[in-house]
């Protein structure tokens, strides 16, 4: 296992998650659509990549569009083209089936899509992939990592194609991951009676942060595999600061291996990781167009806050009245984008790094 910089690919690289891994494998083999949910850096990408290791897979990383204000169909096609070029290097028959589609050109080095009126439809691509998988006796997995960003698509929707695939293309299995649960559901429109996907069954797998004991074990084993023995005091201090978010624990492990195991390294990791989380949050603030989100994050802070506490803080800080409808909208956007969560009446910041940075964040 050890500490690896990139998402796990092989089963030997995945820590814990045996139940979630088996659940995901079973869902892929049995269901058309699986949704994998969890906060940022909790290990969703690793889980999906390990679950589909050595399976025919088309993998699209939609995180590329996180800072975009909108996405066009041509941009999605370009990402799909890159993924299909990886796929056809393992499936010679895929070239044949994809080459039959209008708007697809087969070249020596891969495939190209027309971007004019002759561009291929999403349904035609899925049909070709389904035929190819059936001919080869396989089940092809199509992964949309951080799929909620597709809610930004303008002028085209892939939902009718997904509904068509759900009903007719039995050799395809779709996996959608999302850290912004509200946005992912908004994209899929699973609760909207007018949505093409309404009424379809989704298997849902929720990936939670590691428990305190497992987080300690992850760090302990990681250092042991690098031939290093670390004090329990250091490990407990690290988990106290970083919680059970495996991405941040890995970040700490790699940094500590390089510069040492004094507790100052935990503070250093918090400071450096804060820059990453603050940048992500400020990109969101820029897209949304109001810095009131910054003040809401400060109001919630490390301890959490109720709706009325957030409102009082904003009104005192801004010196103006905050209407119920506006505060509800602002909080919903933060919830949908995964920056806060609500437990009973209390709003909280689930990411320990963003929670740490909430008192001094500036955008």
XYZ file of C-alpha atoms in Angstrom, residues 2-327:
326
model
C 2.376 2.745 1.209
C 1.730 6.371 0.361
C 1.105 6.879 -3.354
C 0.753 10.303 -4.937
C -1.916 9.357 -7.472
C -5.197 7.461 -7.141
C -4.813 3.742 -6.594
C -5.134 1.524 -9.659
C -4.365 -1.983 -8.428
C -6.162 -3.820 -5.608
C -2.899 -4.042 -3.633
C -2.750 -0.229 -3.516
C -6.143 0.244 -1.848
C -6.389 0.561 1.921
C -9.457 -0.910 3.651
C -12.690 -0.361 1.649
C -13.229 -4.115 1.161
C -16.986 -3.810 1.582
C -17.340 -0.782 -0.686
C -15.106 -2.453 -3.280
C -17.196 -5.619 -3.363
C -20.417 -3.586 -3.406
C -19.173 -1.577 -6.395
C -18.006 -4.645 -8.312
C -21.338 -6.353 -7.698
C -23.258 -3.247 -8.760
C -21.245 -2.882 -11.974
C -22.021 -6.472 -12.915
C -25.709 -6.226 -12.007
C -26.937 -2.669 -12.555
C -26.915 -0.128 -15.358
C -26.087 2.896 -13.212
C -24.065 3.209 -10.022
C -23.463 6.457 -8.149
C -20.421 6.728 -5.849
C -20.674 9.611 -3.377
C -18.224 11.116 -0.909
C -16.460 14.317 0.084
C -13.372 15.544 -1.739
C -10.224 13.394 -1.412
C -12.005 10.593 0.422
C -10.887 8.052 -2.205
C -13.727 7.775 -4.752
C -11.435 7.745 -7.797
C -9.199 5.086 -6.249
C -12.199 2.913 -5.400
C -13.582 3.101 -8.935
C -10.243 2.505 -10.626
C -9.475 -0.501 -8.441
C -12.988 -1.924 -8.901
C -12.608 -1.704 -12.696
C -8.994 -2.865 -12.800
C -8.511 -5.235 -15.760
C -12.096 -4.548 -16.914
C -12.928 -2.952 -20.265
C -13.338 0.684 -19.227
C -13.850 4.131 -20.685
C -12.868 6.695 -18.056
C -13.737 10.385 -18.279
C -12.364 12.791 -15.654
C -14.922 15.594 -15.644
C -12.954 17.526 -12.996
C -11.277 19.253 -15.937
C -14.371 21.447 -16.207
C -14.614 22.411 -12.523
C -13.600 26.040 -13.118
C -15.546 26.392 -16.379
C -18.729 28.423 -16.369
C -20.288 26.126 -18.983
C -19.479 23.069 -21.122
C -20.286 22.461 -24.776
C -21.038 19.097 -26.341
C -17.924 19.435 -28.512
C -15.813 19.779 -25.353
C -17.347 16.631 -23.903
C -16.763 14.824 -27.214
C -13.088 15.773 -27.094
C -12.707 14.242 -23.637
C -14.584 11.158 -24.797
C -12.339 10.897 -27.863
C -9.226 10.861 -25.670
C -10.703 8.157 -23.459
C -11.777 6.063 -26.437
C -8.286 6.260 -27.888
C -7.035 4.629 -24.690
C -9.796 2.034 -24.904
C -9.270 1.035 -28.546
C -5.617 0.301 -27.875
C -6.938 -2.713 -25.926
C -9.909 -3.531 -28.176
C -9.243 -3.951 -31.886
C -12.941 -4.519 -32.570
C -13.779 -1.109 -31.099
C -12.180 0.526 -34.145
C -14.518 -1.399 -36.404
C -17.720 -0.533 -34.537
C -16.811 3.102 -33.911
C -15.737 3.487 -37.553
C -19.307 2.820 -38.676
C -20.624 5.961 -36.951
C -21.267 9.065 -38.983
C -18.840 11.768 -37.926
C -16.150 9.360 -36.711
C -12.876 8.961 -38.581
C -10.494 6.092 -37.845
C -6.822 7.033 -38.155
C -3.594 5.121 -37.592
C -3.031 6.896 -34.281
C -6.613 6.832 -33.033
C -10.022 8.292 -33.794
C -11.312 11.753 -34.579
C -14.806 13.208 -34.207
C -16.295 15.757 -36.527
C -17.281 18.940 -34.713
C -19.596 20.197 -37.453
C -23.193 19.190 -38.131
C -21.840 15.717 -38.854
C -20.651 15.241 -35.286
C -21.652 11.882 -33.780
C -24.518 11.702 -31.348
C -23.852 10.394 -27.865
C -26.391 7.617 -28.416
C -24.631 6.382 -31.562
C -21.321 6.150 -29.691
C -22.938 4.200 -26.858
C -24.612 1.852 -29.351
C -21.260 1.121 -30.993
C -19.606 0.468 -27.648
C -22.456 -1.820 -26.599
C -22.167 -3.850 -29.812
C -18.420 -4.112 -29.385
C -18.723 -5.250 -25.760
C -21.375 -7.796 -26.699
C -19.267 -9.163 -29.554
C -16.316 -9.600 -27.207
C -18.461 -11.100 -24.453
C -17.671 -8.270 -22.044
C -19.447 -5.717 -19.918
C -17.996 -2.273 -20.629
C -17.822 0.227 -17.770
C -18.154 3.928 -18.599
C -16.975 6.132 -15.731
C -17.786 9.827 -15.289
C -15.573 11.011 -12.435
C -16.989 14.086 -10.632
C -19.938 13.914 -13.009
C -21.767 16.839 -11.397
C -19.749 19.212 -13.594
C -21.880 18.004 -16.519
C -24.697 20.076 -15.038
C -22.884 22.984 -16.744
C -23.507 21.581 -20.223
C -25.306 24.007 -22.518
C -27.119 23.281 -25.773
C -27.051 19.500 -25.392
C -28.035 16.908 -22.817
C -26.835 13.325 -22.565
C -29.690 12.259 -20.268
C -31.921 10.887 -23.072
C -28.953 8.841 -24.315
C -28.364 7.494 -20.814
C -32.036 6.561 -20.478
C -31.894 4.850 -23.883
C -28.779 2.944 -22.815
C -30.434 1.998 -19.516
C -33.356 0.407 -21.367
C -31.601 -1.110 -24.371
C -27.817 -1.407 -24.121
C -27.326 -4.336 -21.775
C -23.549 -4.596 -22.180
C -22.842 -1.158 -20.717
C -22.569 -0.144 -17.062
C -22.277 3.508 -16.016
C -20.519 4.767 -12.890
C -20.929 8.389 -11.776
C -18.825 9.725 -8.919
C -19.552 12.981 -7.151
C -18.325 15.057 -4.237
C -20.957 17.714 -4.926
C -23.963 15.536 -4.223
C -26.592 18.208 -4.778
C -25.146 19.145 -8.161
C -24.813 15.510 -9.192
C -28.473 14.872 -8.433
C -29.344 18.101 -10.224
C -27.488 16.877 -13.322
C -29.091 13.418 -13.260
C -32.493 14.927 -12.303
C -33.428 11.686 -10.605
C -36.216 13.341 -8.604
C -37.653 15.262 -11.558
C -40.687 13.512 -13.129
C -39.858 15.177 -16.467
C -36.312 13.747 -16.489
C -35.533 10.920 -18.934
C -33.926 9.058 -16.008
C -36.832 9.490 -13.606
C -37.956 6.178 -12.159
C -34.771 4.320 -13.114
C -32.989 2.416 -10.369
C -29.630 3.726 -9.176
C -27.302 1.743 -6.959
C -25.751 4.206 -4.487
C -22.435 3.666 -2.708
C -21.379 6.213 -0.080
C -17.698 6.484 0.765
C -17.192 7.926 4.246
C -13.932 9.202 5.767
C -11.875 6.608 7.600
C -12.702 6.099 11.254
C -10.135 7.418 13.716
C -8.749 3.922 14.320
C -8.494 3.184 10.588
C -6.886 6.560 9.905
C -4.245 5.766 12.516
C -3.738 2.320 10.990
C -3.402 3.820 7.497
C -0.613 6.149 8.634
C 1.044 3.476 10.754
C 1.131 0.915 7.953
C 2.128 3.505 5.383
C 5.205 4.516 7.354
C 6.043 0.885 8.144
C 6.054 0.024 4.441
C 8.607 2.782 3.972
C 10.695 1.268 6.756
C 9.975 4.043 9.249
C 8.724 3.780 12.832
C 6.753 6.818 14.005
C 5.602 7.702 17.516
C 1.956 7.166 18.396
C 1.839 10.753 19.619
C 2.703 12.006 16.136
C 0.103 9.735 14.525
C -2.662 10.846 16.893
C -1.811 14.513 16.348
C -1.928 13.994 12.580
C -5.334 12.323 12.649
C -6.654 14.963 15.047
C -5.722 17.617 12.470
C -6.594 15.826 9.225
C -9.474 13.572 10.267
C -10.068 10.471 8.114
C -9.693 12.070 4.677
C -7.281 9.668 3.024
C -6.056 12.195 0.458
C -4.825 14.575 3.156
C -3.363 11.729 5.242
C -1.380 10.622 2.188
C -0.245 14.209 1.648
C 1.057 14.288 5.210
C 2.734 10.883 4.908
C 4.671 11.869 1.811
C 5.710 15.210 3.304
C 6.804 13.667 6.617
C 8.912 11.061 4.813
C 10.733 13.884 3.085
C 11.292 16.401 5.888
C 10.859 14.507 9.161
C 8.413 13.665 11.916
C 8.425 16.708 14.145
C 4.891 17.943 14.821
C 5.769 21.100 12.927
C 5.319 19.082 9.733
C 1.599 18.699 10.573
C 1.270 22.470 10.826
C 3.179 22.859 7.575
C 0.871 20.399 5.820
C -2.172 22.229 7.156
C -0.832 25.513 5.783
C 0.090 24.123 2.377
C -3.068 22.057 1.999
C -5.084 25.128 2.996
C -3.806 26.905 -0.093
C -5.236 24.101 -2.232
C -8.632 24.088 -0.507
C -8.859 27.879 -0.469
C -8.077 27.993 -4.195
C -10.852 25.476 -4.910
C -13.307 27.423 -2.783
C -12.350 30.784 -4.285
C -12.849 29.391 -7.799
C -16.394 28.567 -6.701
C -16.863 32.068 -5.226
C -15.654 33.640 -8.465
C -18.065 31.602 -10.571
C -20.980 32.374 -8.205
C -20.166 36.088 -8.186
C -20.554 37.005 -4.500
C -18.146 36.969 -1.562
C -20.967 36.386 0.883
C -20.028 32.719 0.642
C -16.712 33.581 2.318
C -18.514 35.191 5.245
C -20.848 32.206 5.567
C -17.843 29.888 5.781
C -16.355 32.093 8.513
C -19.670 32.070 10.356
C -19.788 28.268 10.334
C -16.108 27.998 11.244
C -14.623 25.095 13.174
C -17.546 24.599 15.539
C -20.452 24.739 13.096
C -23.447 27.068 13.211
C -27.228 27.030 12.970
C -29.205 28.860 10.285
C -30.040 31.720 12.668
C -26.423 31.997 13.838
C -25.208 32.293 10.253
C -27.813 34.956 9.559
C -26.889 37.006 12.641
C -23.200 36.831 11.770
C -23.815 37.990 8.188
C -26.042 40.883 9.217
C -23.509 42.092 11.797
C -20.573 41.637 9.416
C -22.203 43.197 6.365
C -24.306 45.789 8.136
C -27.388 44.951 6.104
C -30.486 42.815 6.378
C -30.252 39.276 4.979
C -33.557 37.960 3.663
C -34.564 34.376 4.389
C -34.782 33.470 0.716
C -31.285 34.776 -0.016
C -29.645 32.954 2.891
